[in-house]
Every structure is written in C-alpha cells, then in structure tokens.
Amino acid sequence: MFNTVLELLKKRNYKAIREIFMDMNEADVAALLQQFYDDHEVEKYELPLLFRLLNKDVAADVFAYMDSDTQMMLINAFTDKELQEIVDDLYLDDTVDIIEEMPANVVARIVKSADAETRKQINQILKYPKDSAGSIMTTEYVYLHRSYTAKEALDWIRHVGMVKETVNTLYVTENRKLVGVLSLLDIVTADDNDKIEDIMEDNVITVDTLEDKEYVASMFSKYDFLSLPVVDRENRMVGIVTFDDAMDVIEEETTEDFSKMAAVAPSDDSYFKTSVFTHAKNRIAWLLILMLSATLTGAIVNKYQSAFAAVPVLVSFLSMLSGTGGNCGSQTSTLVIRGMALGEIRMKDFFKVMWKEFRVALLCSVILAIVNAIRIILVYHGDTSVDCYKLAFTVSMAIMATVVLSKLIACMLPMAAKKLHLDPAIMAAPLITTIVDTCSTLIFFTLATIVFDIK
Amino acid sequence: MFNTVLELLKKRNYKAIREIFMDMNEADVAALLQQFYDDHEVEKYELPLLFRLLNKDVAADVFAYMDSDTQMMLINAFTDKELQEIVDDLYLDDTVDIIEEMPANVVARIVKSADAETRKQINQILKYPKDSAGSIMTTEYVYLHRSYTAKEALDWIRHVGMVKETVNTLYVTENRKLVGVLSLLDIVTADDNDKIEDIMEDNVITVDTLEDKEYVASMFSKYDFLSLPVVDRENRMVGIVTFDDAMDVIEEETTEDFSKMAAVAPSDDSYFKTSVFTHAKNRIAWLLILMLSATLTGAIVNKYQSAFAAVPVLVSFLSMLSGTGGNCGSQTSTLVIRGMALGEIRMKDFFKVMWKEFRVALLCSVILAIVNAIRIILVYHGDTSVDCYKLAFTVSMAIMATVVLSKLIACMLPMAAKKLHLDPAIMAAPLITTIVDTCSTLIFFTLATIVFDIK
C-alpha cells in the first residue's frame, strides 16, 4: 500500500490516492501517513499535501490517530482555517490529548482555533492533575431529563447525538446531579411513552474527577463498561471516560511497569522517538545504584580470600549461585507484582503469599540441590585436590538457602513497597538480584569455611 | 459489605440481602459471592442459597462474572431447571468460556441444558483452535438486510435486540456474506425511509476465524472498535468478537509475557488458584536450564585459577561485573520485547535498533567505567598488594565491553526469536544474564592476565 501511494504521489495522480484513502479505515490512513513521515520518504511539503487529499469528514479522525510529532508537523503547515476545521471536528478528549503533547506556541494556536465553548471545556479539563480521571475524560456526552418519554429522548439524541463521542450509554441528570443511566437500546426498545425514569438504572457507578486514571481503567476490565461517568465532589456530572481511553491507559501503565521492572525510568515516547541521550539517562541511574551496591558483595568476597585460597574451586560456583538466586527472585517478584496489579493479590494476603512461596521455594530448591550435587560428584569424582562430597554438600546447601531466601525477599519487598505507597514495580528483578547476591555469597562462604574447616 | 451480608445471613434475614443485591452492580455481587467461597466463611449449602436470592434477570450476568471454581460449585448445586435458566440467559461466548474450564461431566450437563440451536452454536465455537478468533467470538449479533429501510431495521432490532450481546454495531449481510456495517446511532438518526445500503459503511474490517486472538485483540486498541466481525474463508460472517473479550485477551497475554520474561511457564489460573506443586513445576525447568548453563561460567573461572591466585582481589569484581551486564541486558531486552509487542519495533528495524542500543551502551558504559575507576582508585590507593591504576583500568575496560556486549545481545536475541517464529519474551533477562555472565567473565580474566602479565 505504501509503495502504491508513493508511486502515485510521484506521478502526481492525486485522484487515485484520494480514492485509495476513501476505501481505507481512518486508523490505517493515519498509520500510512505516519510511515511517510517516519521514513522521510517524502519532501516536507508532501505530507500536508497528502493529508489535504482526505475527505473533510474523516480528516479529524485520521489526525487524532497520528503521533504527536506528525501532528505538530501538520499543524505548522495548516492555515488557520484548516486548523479550525480540524479542531471543530475532533472529539474534545482527543484535542486535550494533542494539546498535552505540544509546545506552548502550538497550544496557543489550537486553543485560539476552538470556539468559545470548546475553549472553556479544554481549559477545564487541562486543570485536572496529570494522572486523574478528569484529565482523560471528555465532556461530550448525551444527558437526558428523567421526565422525558422514550420518544422525546430519541428526538433529543437525533438532535445532538452526531457530535457526541458516545451515545451508546446515556446519562440522566437532575440539577446537574447524575441520577441514572441507560443504553441507547433501552430507549429504542421502549414504548414511545415510557418515561426515562422508569427504564433507567438508578444505581450508577461513578468515579471522582481526581481518581487515579489507572484505577479508572481497571474498572473497565472489571465491569465491561463502554463509558464511565465522572462526577465532582458534589456528585455533579462533569464528563465521561470512554473505553478506548481506558485501553490506552492500560497499555501505557503496562509499558511503564515493564520499564520499571527492568530498572529503566519510564519514557512517555515510543522506543524510536526517545533519543539516545534520553534512553541513556533513563537507564544510567539504576545501573549506577546497582553497580555500587554490588561492591558490597565484592567486600564479602574479599573477606573470604583465605577460603578460596585454600579451595580455589569454590570461586567457580559464585556465578551459578547468584544467577540461580536472581532467577528465583525475579520469578517470584514478577508474579507478585503482576498479581497485585491485577488485584488478585491484596495486602491482607501478605502471609498467605509468604507461606505459598516458602513451599514453592522448598520444592524447587530440593530439586536444584539434588541435580547440582549429582553434577558436582560426577565432575569432581576423581579430583584429588578437593573432596567432592564436601563440595557437593556445601554448594547444594547454599543453593537451598539462597532459593528460599530469594523467594521470600522477592515476595516481601513488592508488598512492602505497596504498603509504603511506592510502586511495587521498582522492587523487581534487578534490585532483588543485587540484594540476594550479597546474601548468597555470605551464606556460601560461611558454609564453606565450616565444612572445609578453613581458618 | 461482606460483613453486613454475613451478619444478615446468620440472622437469616434473606429479604435484606436480596435488597442489598438489587442495589449492586452484577460484577460486584459476583466478587462478593466469590469472597464467600474463597474465604470459606459460609457452609457449603449457603453459597447456592445466596445465589438464589438474586433477581432472575441478573442471575446469569452475576454467574458469568464469577471464576470457574465457584461456577462449578454452583452448577453442582443447581437443579436441571435452574441450570437451564442460567444457560438460557447467558451470552453464548460466556457459556463457551465457562465450558472450556469445566470437567467433562459438568460440560455434558451444561450442553444438555441448552436448547438445540444454542447447543449447535456452542459445538461450532468449541471446534475452533484454542487461541483463534473463532474460539473467543459469539454468534449473537444482529444482522440486517441491505434493502431494509431505517424504520424496518429499527423494528427488527426492537424484535431481536434484547437477546443479542451487542447492538451498538450492526452488520449487513447478503447470502451470509458480510457487505456492510453501521452503528445503532446511524439508524436512529437516519430518516425512516433511508435504505440501509445507503447509510452503511461498506469497507468492513474483518478477521478470519483462525486468526490469532492476540492479533485480534491488538486490532481493538488500534481501531477503537466495540466489536469486530469474524468471517470464514468464503467471507461468510460467522460471529463477532466483542471489546470486553478483547480486553481479557490483552490482560491474559500481558500476564503471559510477564511470566515468560521472568522465566516462569505461564499459568492459566490466578496466583492463588495455582497450586504450590504447579507453581514449582512452572518454575523449575528454566531454573534447571539456567543453573546448568551457569556452570560454563564456572568452568571459565576455574581455567583462570592462576589469575586470582596472583591477584586475589580480582574475584571480588566478578559479581559486580555480571550484575551490571545482567541489568544492562534486561533493560534492553525488556524495551525491545515490549516495543515489538506494541508494534513499535518491526523486524526491518533490526539494524536501527542495534545502532541505537550501541550508542546508548557506549554512553552508559563510559559513565559506569569512570565512576568505577574513581571508586577503585579511592579504595585501593594505599593498598600495596595491588596496583590500583592497573586494577581500575582492567575492571573499567571489562565493564565497558560487558555493557556494550550485553546490550547488543539483548536486542539481537528477542528479534532473532521473532524471526524464528518463537515468542520473543523467552529471550528476556534470565537467559540473557546467563549468556552475558559467561562472556563478561571471559573478557575480564583475559584482560586481567594481559594487564597484570599473569602467566
């Protein structure tokens, strides 16, 4: 598709491109234009040219699907009139999303293009804190009066529906307070004279404007909502969050968790849009902290120089031991962090998780210890410089202790972080590996000095 | 809420419980009943008793929200008539979800309870492969004929709409082939005599019955669909996937990715529903593989016994070196795996990613090397047993090589896995740490023998 359009563009066959665009979904057109921008396959003036080939009634939709760099490039190319047409057609929450990514001068142009009412609403939404329900909501919903009949409601929806983001769910308000909710189907299937208040559901689940957007998104998975009303402290309805924004939040938060769990400071941009310098900046802090913490393990090793002077082969098990401890720890911490994110593991389950992990650790550690002992006895059987049974015993005991310890630490730390209102995701593999390393080295050398009777 | 209901249950005040249930959302009632089951707070017969207090028209919804253990317990307590009522009211895709989790005898009872038409459809959906679009679709959608007028369409929706899972999106078929799509709002706002074929959108995005469900779910985030039509090879419409099922798939797949990236075999059940034995089974395979691979590093260490006999302090840097290599690797592999899952990184970006990671690695490694050199010189400044400048040089060079190498390996392996049609997630931190460990140990000792002129 990309190459076809590129060919047509070179031949200046705009009519054919226009027809191709007409047959495509808006999200696909956006992805295609995006590709032109990212791959620098076109001259600077050609992207606006391509965009102008779009039908007026889909242009705003396509625009909303693009990433902020491409949007900015287009805005700078738009005339004031073009920008105004786009802003008029955009859903309010999309406009706010775009504004949040733009530099001040572009924001000023966008806000200037909006009509007075939209401008007021944009400013209202921008006032909510960054991660709140208010910041991701839209004020474009359809509200009904409880005394409407079904027929009156349908007429009202016909009148205002086309410019609202969603009409599948309708809200009933009284003095701006939310009193009920119903679906478009409820109205369509009702008798003409049925009163809205008789067919609406009056137990409405709402969220506060200041509620954390991650929590709001999780309510969508729980209740399978299409949209969720947002109310202020006086229970006055101020907007709705739609499911597509909730899906975006879930995706964003998951990416953030992945980053944090790999000791990377989360980035707002995608992998390629983040510069090399920012990538390095996002990673270096944790690398430094973890590198310096690891010197503690080094200090322990130094303390036991006499041990590996006496039995040099001991040193060769350090890496296996710390690797196994790290892996066991990351298994547990990942499962616990994900379990908490999904709401499967709650704070009151602390001891239940500990007890479960303790038994899992015991099972795993026994198997690992046995396999390890067999391997050591097989390899060092004929070696006169070391007693293979003592060696097998020492290493296997150290493995057992390390596995149990690492799994217990790895379930305690994320839950403790949550208790302290920190993000559990930072207590993931890298940090736990470093802590477990220190412990396992200490255990191993202590055991070795006892078993091999090293002074 | 839980304690209130428990109190009322003890007092046998069923009327009050019934009223509480009536004011609650179905998902919340399900969570409450679930809690009664999980916490064993009630006698075995009391859960069905509580369930029977529910209004008939919400009972099936509540049932669909519960987990499979609780569902099975209830099914076993139901009379045939009760089960039939529930199955009648359930959406077809929910019934199939339930069936997939049940043992054969329970499945037989459920299928027997369904009417002939539903039974046929259940069997049809069950025939699709486990991870296909067909297996998560429902056959309960509303289809229209293209020659209908808007008024005829509305009458038809009034007639059949209440028992279909979604009517927000309507499908136009001709000889069972899908020819168009439109929303309920399109029909509501059309003139009574407008023809469906004139208001429908005829470029319909569809998925094949055998399409991977993860890909299907990703289309929901891309296009913000409420539902997506599923067609067979002859483009005949066979069902729809609804957005709530897509959200479940995304959540499931993300959890699977988290598990794999922590070297845990994914589990179908939640953390607590998975037994200690299964947890251990899911974790032990990778632990064994990684433990045994780590012996390679041990072998390298053994080969260089002369090196750390000459300069014992060298050993104390092994853990820091392998830790730093592991952390750098997991940062990169996590970002690349997540980037591929989100479609931000594609196969053709292979060299672009390598080049970016190379530069990031260079930046990070220089900083780490400098900080490390300063620390070593400060600590070993007055130590006569070792030349602190040689030591600082050796360790810092080894860090730089390890960081660059680990970041390059960590972006190559996940992408190579994808190329080989393996899941990139298995090429995550644990495996990479083990590989990098071996390399960094080799680099370090090779450098050390040269710098310290060890024979």
PDB file of N, CA and C in Angstrom, chain B residues 93-164:
ATOM      1  N   ASP B  93     -20.834 -16.465  24.137  1.00  0.00           N
ATOM      2  CA  ASP B  93     -19.379 -16.542  24.346  1.00  0.00           C
ATOM      3  C   ASP B  93     -19.028 -16.781  25.815  1.00  0.00           C
ATOM      4  N   ASP B  94     -19.889 -16.294  26.722  1.00  0.00           N
ATOM      5  CA  ASP B  94     -19.668 -16.585  28.143  1.00  0.00           C
ATOM      6  C   ASP B  94     -19.875 -18.075  28.422  1.00  0.00           C
ATOM      7  N   THR B  95     -20.940 -18.650  27.828  1.00  0.00           N
ATOM      8  CA  THR B  95     -21.185 -20.084  28.006  1.00  0.00           C
ATOM      9  C   THR B  95     -19.975 -20.886  27.557  1.00  0.00           C
ATOM     10  N   VAL B  96     -19.434 -20.501  26.389  1.00  0.00           N
ATOM     11  CA  VAL B  96     -18.277 -21.234  25.868  1.00  0.00           C
ATOM     12  C   VAL B  96     -17.074 -21.063  26.802  1.00  0.00           C
ATOM     13  N   ASP B  97     -16.870 -19.835  27.296  1.00  0.00           N
ATOM     14  CA  ASP B  97     -15.775 -19.614  28.256  1.00  0.00           C
ATOM     15  C   ASP B  97     -15.917 -20.544  29.454  1.00  0.00           C
ATOM     16  N   ILE B  98     -17.135 -20.647  29.978  1.00  0.00           N
ATOM     17  CA  ILE B  98     -17.371 -21.483  31.154  1.00  0.00           C
ATOM     18  C   ILE B  98     -17.083 -22.947  30.823  1.00  0.00           C
ATOM     19  N   ILE B  99     -17.627 -23.391  29.684  1.00  0.00           N
ATOM     20  CA  ILE B  99     -17.461 -24.789  29.282  1.00  0.00           C
ATOM     21  C   ILE B  99     -15.983 -25.161  29.180  1.00  0.00           C
ATOM     22  N   GLU B 100     -15.187 -24.229  28.663  1.00  0.00           N
ATOM     23  CA  GLU B 100     -13.768 -24.537  28.444  1.00  0.00           C
ATOM     24  C   GLU B 100     -13.005 -24.803  29.742  1.00  0.00           C
ATOM     25  N   GLU B 101     -13.576 -24.343  30.868  1.00  0.00           N
ATOM     26  CA  GLU B 101     -12.888 -24.518  32.146  1.00  0.00           C
ATOM     27  C   GLU B 101     -13.406 -25.712  32.947  1.00  0.00           C
ATOM     28  N   MET B 102     -14.481 -26.361  32.461  1.00  0.00           N
ATOM     29  CA  MET B 102     -15.169 -27.366  33.269  1.00  0.00           C
ATOM     30  C   MET B 102     -14.742 -28.795  32.909  1.00  0.00           C
ATOM     31  N   PRO B 103     -14.828 -29.704  33.897  1.00  0.00           N
ATOM     32  CA  PRO B 103     -14.580 -31.111  33.580  1.00  0.00           C
ATOM     33  C   PRO B 103     -15.718 -31.685  32.724  1.00  0.00           C
ATOM     34  N   ALA B 104     -15.441 -32.819  32.081  1.00  0.00           N
ATOM     35  CA  ALA B 104     -16.355 -33.377  31.082  1.00  0.00           C
ATOM     36  C   ALA B 104     -17.790 -33.568  31.586  1.00  0.00           C
ATOM     37  N   ASN B 105     -17.952 -34.074  32.810  1.00  0.00           N
ATOM     38  CA  ASN B 105     -19.323 -34.349  33.276  1.00  0.00           C
ATOM     39  C   ASN B 105     -20.144 -33.066  33.436  1.00  0.00           C
ATOM     40  N   VAL B 106     -19.477 -31.991  33.888  1.00  0.00           N
ATOM     41  CA  VAL B 106     -20.182 -30.706  34.019  1.00  0.00           C
ATOM     42  C   VAL B 106     -20.516 -30.148  32.629  1.00  0.00           C
ATOM     43  N   VAL B 107     -19.566 -30.274  31.697  1.00  0.00           N
ATOM     44  CA  VAL B 107     -19.815 -29.817  30.329  1.00  0.00           C
ATOM     45  C   VAL B 107     -21.053 -30.515  29.767  1.00  0.00           C
ATOM     46  N   ALA B 108     -21.117 -31.803  29.978  1.00  0.00           N
ATOM     47  CA  ALA B 108     -22.267 -32.570  29.468  1.00  0.00           C
ATOM     48  C   ALA B 108     -23.574 -32.006  30.008  1.00  0.00           C
ATOM     49  N   ARG B 109     -23.591 -31.690  31.312  1.00  0.00           N
ATOM     50  CA  ARG B 109     -24.826 -31.143  31.917  1.00  0.00           C
ATOM     51  C   ARG B 109     -25.172 -29.792  31.311  1.00  0.00           C
ATOM     52  N   ILE B 110     -24.149 -28.938  31.097  1.00  0.00           N
ATOM     53  CA  ILE B 110     -24.423 -27.613  30.540  1.00  0.00           C
ATOM     54  C   ILE B 110     -24.980 -27.734  29.123  1.00  0.00           C
ATOM     55  N   VAL B 111     -24.295 -28.522  28.307  1.00  0.00           N
ATOM     56  CA  VAL B 111     -24.721 -28.661  26.909  1.00  0.00           C
ATOM     57  C   VAL B 111     -26.142 -29.229  26.847  1.00  0.00           C
ATOM     58  N   LYS B 112     -26.442 -30.174  27.752  1.00  0.00           N
ATOM     59  CA  LYS B 112     -27.782 -30.755  27.782  1.00  0.00           C
ATOM     60  C   LYS B 112     -28.840 -29.698  28.128  1.00  0.00           C
ATOM     61  N   SER B 113     -28.450 -28.725  28.957  1.00  0.00           N
ATOM     62  CA  SER B 113     -29.397 -27.688  29.386  1.00  0.00           C
ATOM     63  C   SER B 113     -29.722 -26.686  28.290  1.00  0.00           C
ATOM     64  N   ALA B 114     -28.833 -26.579  27.308  1.00  0.00           N
ATOM     65  CA  ALA B 114     -29.040 -25.581  26.263  1.00  0.00           C
ATOM     66  C   ALA B 114     -30.088 -26.068  25.264  1.00  0.00           C
ATOM     67  N   ASP B 115     -30.782 -25.113  24.635  1.00  0.00           N
ATOM     68  CA  ASP B 115     -31.730 -25.544  23.607  1.00  0.00           C
ATOM     69  C   ASP B 115     -30.959 -25.967  22.356  1.00  0.00           C
ATOM     70  N   ALA B 116     -31.655 -26.603  21.427  1.00  0.00           N
ATOM     71  CA  ALA B 116     -30.997 -27.237  20.277  1.00  0.00           C
ATOM     72  C   ALA B 116     -30.137 -26.250  19.495  1.00  0.00           C
ATOM     73  N   GLU B 117     -30.667 -25.050  19.252  1.00  0.00           N
ATOM     74  CA  GLU B 117     -29.943 -24.061  18.456  1.00  0.00           C
ATOM     75  C   GLU B 117     -28.653 -23.613  19.159  1.00  0.00           C
ATOM     76  N   THR B 118     -28.794 -23.301  20.460  1.00  0.00           N
ATOM     77  CA  THR B 118     -27.615 -22.889  21.235  1.00  0.00           C
ATOM     78  C   THR B 118     -26.585 -24.009  21.258  1.00  0.00           C
ATOM     79  N   ARG B 119     -27.070 -25.259  21.442  1.00  0.00           N
ATOM     80  CA  ARG B 119     -26.168 -26.408  21.504  1.00  0.00           C
ATOM     81  C   ARG B 119     -25.334 -26.490  20.225  1.00  0.00           C
ATOM     82  N   LYS B 120     -26.015 -26.273  19.092  1.00  0.00           N
ATOM     83  CA  LYS B 120     -25.328 -26.350  17.807  1.00  0.00           C
ATOM     84  C   LYS B 120     -24.230 -25.280  17.748  1.00  0.00           C
ATOM     85  N   GLN B 121     -24.583 -24.065  18.212  1.00  0.00           N
ATOM     86  CA  GLN B 121     -23.615 -22.964  18.139  1.00  0.00           C
ATOM     87  C   GLN B 121     -22.445 -23.167  19.099  1.00  0.00           C
ATOM     88  N   ILE B 122     -22.753 -23.702  20.293  1.00  0.00           N
ATOM     89  CA  ILE B 122     -21.669 -23.989  21.249  1.00  0.00           C
ATOM     90  C   ILE B 122     -20.676 -24.954  20.616  1.00  0.00           C
ATOM     91  N   ASN B 123     -21.211 -26.025  20.035  1.00  0.00           N
ATOM     92  CA  ASN B 123     -20.338 -27.036  19.438  1.00  0.00           C
ATOM     93  C   ASN B 123     -19.503 -26.459  18.307  1.00  0.00           C
ATOM     94  N   GLN B 124     -20.121 -25.531  17.564  1.00  0.00           N
ATOM     95  CA  GLN B 124     -19.390 -24.901  16.461  1.00  0.00           C
ATOM     96  C   GLN B 124     -18.202 -24.101  16.990  1.00  0.00           C
ATOM     97  N   ILE B 125     -18.442 -23.275  18.025  1.00  0.00           N
ATOM     98  CA  ILE B 125     -17.360 -22.442  18.563  1.00  0.00           C
ATOM     99  C   ILE B 125     -16.270 -23.300  19.202  1.00  0.00           C
ATOM    100  N   LEU B 126     -16.699 -24.387  19.874  1.00  0.00           N
ATOM    101  CA  LEU B 126     -15.721 -25.245  20.549  1.00  0.00           C
ATOM    102  C   LEU B 126     -14.770 -25.914  19.564  1.00  0.00           C
ATOM    103  N   LYS B 127     -15.188 -25.981  18.287  1.00  0.00           N
ATOM    104  CA  LYS B 127     -14.354 -26.649  17.286  1.00  0.00           C
ATOM    105  C   LYS B 127     -13.135 -25.812  16.885  1.00  0.00           C
ATOM    106  N   TYR B 128     -13.183 -24.482  17.129  1.00  0.00           N
ATOM    107  CA  TYR B 128     -12.065 -23.644  16.701  1.00  0.00           C
ATOM    108  C   TYR B 128     -10.857 -23.843  17.611  1.00  0.00           C
ATOM    109  N   PRO B 129      -9.637 -23.690  17.054  1.00  0.00           N
ATOM    110  CA  PRO B 129      -8.430 -23.874  17.870  1.00  0.00           C
ATOM    111  C   PRO B 129      -8.405 -22.912  19.053  1.00  0.00           C
ATOM    112  N   LYS B 130      -7.718 -23.315  20.111  1.00  0.00           N
ATOM    113  CA  LYS B 130      -7.724 -22.625  21.405  1.00  0.00           C
ATOM    114  C   LYS B 130      -7.437 -21.116  21.313  1.00  0.00           C
ATOM    115  N   ASP B 131      -6.469 -20.709  20.528  1.00  0.00           N
ATOM    116  CA  ASP B 131      -6.090 -19.298  20.522  1.00  0.00           C
ATOM    117  C   ASP B 131      -6.602 -18.539  19.296  1.00  0.00           C
ATOM    118  N   SER B 132      -7.657 -19.063  18.651  1.00  0.00           N
ATOM    119  CA  SER B 132      -8.139 -18.437  17.426  1.00  0.00           C
ATOM    120  C   SER B 132      -9.252 -17.441  17.706  1.00  0.00           C
ATOM    121  N   ALA B 133      -9.491 -16.559  16.742  1.00  0.00           N
ATOM    122  CA  ALA B 133     -10.603 -15.615  16.835  1.00  0.00           C
ATOM    123  C   ALA B 133     -11.922 -16.373  17.031  1.00  0.00           C
ATOM    124  N   GLY B 134     -12.066 -17.504  16.325  1.00  0.00           N
ATOM    125  CA  GLY B 134     -13.292 -18.296  16.429  1.00  0.00           C
ATOM    126  C   GLY B 134     -13.599 -18.723  17.853  1.00  0.00           C
ATOM    127  N   SER B 135     -12.549 -19.014  18.626  1.00  0.00           N
ATOM    128  CA  SER B 135     -12.772 -19.528  19.974  1.00  0.00           C
ATOM    129  C   SER B 135     -13.233 -18.452  20.950  1.00  0.00           C
ATOM    130  N   ILE B 136     -13.034 -17.170  20.628  1.00  0.00           N
ATOM    131  CA  ILE B 136     -13.482 -16.131  21.570  1.00  0.00           C
ATOM    132  C   ILE B 136     -14.686 -15.350  21.046  1.00  0.00           C
ATOM    133  N   MET B 137     -15.193 -15.738  19.876  1.00  0.00           N
ATOM    134  CA  MET B 137     -16.303 -14.962  19.301  1.00  0.00           C
ATOM    135  C   MET B 137     -17.647 -15.394  19.900  1.00  0.00           C
ATOM    136  N   THR B 138     -18.669 -14.608  19.615  1.00  0.00           N
ATOM    137  CA  THR B 138     -20.025 -15.017  19.925  1.00  0.00           C
ATOM    138  C   THR B 138     -20.811 -14.989  18.627  1.00  0.00           C
ATOM    139  N   THR B 139     -21.840 -15.844  18.538  1.00  0.00           N
ATOM    140  CA  THR B 139     -22.642 -15.838  17.314  1.00  0.00           C
ATOM    141  C   THR B 139     -23.888 -14.977  17.487  1.00  0.00           C
ATOM    142  N   GLU B 140     -23.979 -14.302  18.653  1.00  0.00           N
ATOM    143  CA  GLU B 140     -25.161 -13.476  18.917  1.00  0.00           C
ATOM    144  C   GLU B 140     -24.947 -12.030  18.494  1.00  0.00           C
ATOM    145  N   TYR B 141     -25.142 -11.743  17.237  1.00  0.00           N
ATOM    146  CA  TYR B 141     -25.046 -10.375  16.747  1.00  0.00           C
ATOM    147  C   TYR B 141     -26.304 -10.113  15.927  1.00  0.00           C
ATOM    148  N   VAL B 142     -26.542  -8.848  15.638  1.00  0.00           N
ATOM    149  CA  VAL B 142     -27.719  -8.510  14.849  1.00  0.00           C
ATOM    150  C   VAL B 142     -27.302  -8.253  13.410  1.00  0.00           C
ATOM    151  N   TYR B 143     -27.937  -8.966  12.466  1.00  0.00           N
ATOM    152  CA  TYR B 143     -27.629  -8.689  11.068  1.00  0.00           C
ATOM    153  C   TYR B 143     -28.868  -8.136  10.389  1.00  0.00           C
ATOM    154  N   LEU B 144     -28.614  -7.272   9.411  1.00  0.00           N
ATOM    155  CA  LEU B 144     -29.695  -6.602   8.689  1.00  0.00           C
ATOM    156  C   LEU B 144     -29.573  -6.922   7.214  1.00  0.00           C
ATOM    157  N   HIS B 145     -30.657  -6.718   6.501  1.00  0.00           N
ATOM    158  CA  HIS B 145     -30.596  -6.856   5.050  1.00  0.00           C
ATOM    159  C   HIS B 145     -30.376  -5.476   4.448  1.00  0.00           C
ATOM    160  N   ARG B 146     -29.619  -5.408   3.357  1.00  0.00           N
ATOM    161  CA  ARG B 146     -29.265  -4.108   2.798  1.00  0.00           C
ATOM    162  C   ARG B 146     -30.463  -3.341   2.253  1.00  0.00           C
ATOM    163  N   SER B 147     -31.522  -4.056   1.924  1.00  0.00           N
ATOM    164  CA  SER B 147     -32.679  -3.375   1.343  1.00  0.00           C
ATOM    165  C   SER B 147     -33.652  -2.857   2.405  1.00  0.00           C
ATOM    166  N   TYR B 148     -33.380  -3.174   3.695  1.00  0.00           N
ATOM    167  CA  TYR B 148     -34.244  -2.645   4.755  1.00  0.00           C
ATOM    168  C   TYR B 148     -34.234  -1.114   4.709  1.00  0.00           C
ATOM    169  N   THR B 149     -35.341  -0.515   5.132  1.00  0.00           N
ATOM    170  CA  THR B 149     -35.299   0.917   5.425  1.00  0.00           C
ATOM    171  C   THR B 149     -34.862   1.065   6.885  1.00  0.00           C
ATOM    172  N   ALA B 150     -34.513   2.305   7.270  1.00  0.00           N
ATOM    173  CA  ALA B 150     -34.100   2.547   8.648  1.00  0.00           C
ATOM    174  C   ALA B 150     -35.205   2.125   9.619  1.00  0.00           C
ATOM    175  N   LYS B 151     -36.454   2.394   9.228  1.00  0.00           N
ATOM    176  CA  LYS B 151     -37.566   2.054  10.110  1.00  0.00           C
ATOM    177  C   LYS B 151     -37.688   0.529  10.270  1.00  0.00           C
ATOM    178  N   GLU B 152     -37.583  -0.179   9.149  1.00  0.00           N
ATOM    179  CA  GLU B 152     -37.655  -1.646   9.212  1.00  0.00           C
ATOM    180  C   GLU B 152     -36.513  -2.197  10.071  1.00  0.00           C
ATOM    181  N   ALA B 153     -35.361  -1.587   9.901  1.00  0.00           N
ATOM    182  CA  ALA B 153     -34.209  -2.044  10.685  1.00  0.00           C
ATOM    183  C   ALA B 153     -34.469  -1.847  12.177  1.00  0.00           C
ATOM    184  N   LEU B 154     -35.002  -0.670  12.528  1.00  0.00           N
ATOM    185  CA  LEU B 154     -35.283  -0.399  13.948  1.00  0.00           C
ATOM    186  C   LEU B 154     -36.295  -1.394  14.507  1.00  0.00           C
ATOM    187  N   ASP B 155     -37.319  -1.692  13.707  1.00  0.00           N
ATOM    188  CA  ASP B 155     -38.329  -2.660  14.158  1.00  0.00           C
ATOM    189  C   ASP B 155     -37.693  -4.023  14.394  1.00  0.00           C
ATOM    190  N   TRP B 156     -36.800  -4.394  13.483  1.00  0.00           N
ATOM    191  CA  TRP B 156     -36.109  -5.679  13.584  1.00  0.00           C
ATOM    192  C   TRP B 156     -35.219  -5.721  14.839  1.00  0.00           C
ATOM    193  N   ILE B 157     -34.546  -4.586  15.094  1.00  0.00           N
ATOM    194  CA  ILE B 157     -33.690  -4.517  16.286  1.00  0.00           C
ATOM    195  C   ILE B 157     -34.539  -4.601  17.550  1.00  0.00           C
ATOM    196  N   ARG B 158     -35.690  -3.916  17.540  1.00  0.00           N
ATOM    197  CA  ARG B 158     -36.597  -3.991  18.695  1.00  0.00           C
ATOM    198  C   ARG B 158     -37.022  -5.430  18.944  1.00  0.00           C
ATOM    199  N   HIS B 159     -37.173  -6.154  17.838  1.00  0.00           N
ATOM    200  CA  HIS B 159     -37.665  -7.530  17.909  1.00  0.00           C
ATOM    201  C   HIS B 159     -36.603  -8.482  18.457  1.00  0.00           C
ATOM    202  N   VAL B 160     -35.359  -8.364  17.959  1.00  0.00           N
ATOM    203  CA  VAL B 160     -34.337  -9.356  18.320  1.00  0.00           C
ATOM    204  C   VAL B 160     -33.251  -8.820  19.250  1.00  0.00           C
ATOM    205  N   GLY B 161     -33.201  -7.479  19.420  1.00  0.00           N
ATOM    206  CA  GLY B 161     -32.044  -6.854  20.070  1.00  0.00           C
ATOM    207  C   GLY B 161     -31.797  -7.290  21.498  1.00  0.00           C
ATOM    208  N   MET B 162     -32.855  -7.489  22.277  1.00  0.00           N
ATOM    209  CA  MET B 162     -32.676  -7.706  23.703  1.00  0.00           C
ATOM    210  C   MET B 162     -31.856  -8.945  24.039  1.00  0.00           C
ATOM    211  N   VAL B 163     -31.859  -9.940  23.152  1.00  0.00           N
ATOM    212  CA  VAL B 163     -31.142 -11.172  23.498  1.00  0.00           C
ATOM    213  C   VAL B 163     -29.766 -11.244  22.843  1.00  0.00           C
ATOM    214  N   LYS B 164     -29.367 -10.187  22.134  1.00  0.00           N
ATOM    215  CA  LYS B 164     -28.057 -10.211  21.481  1.00  0.00           C
ATOM    216  C   LYS B 164     -27.033  -9.536  22.382  1.00  0.00           C
TER     217      LYS B 164
END
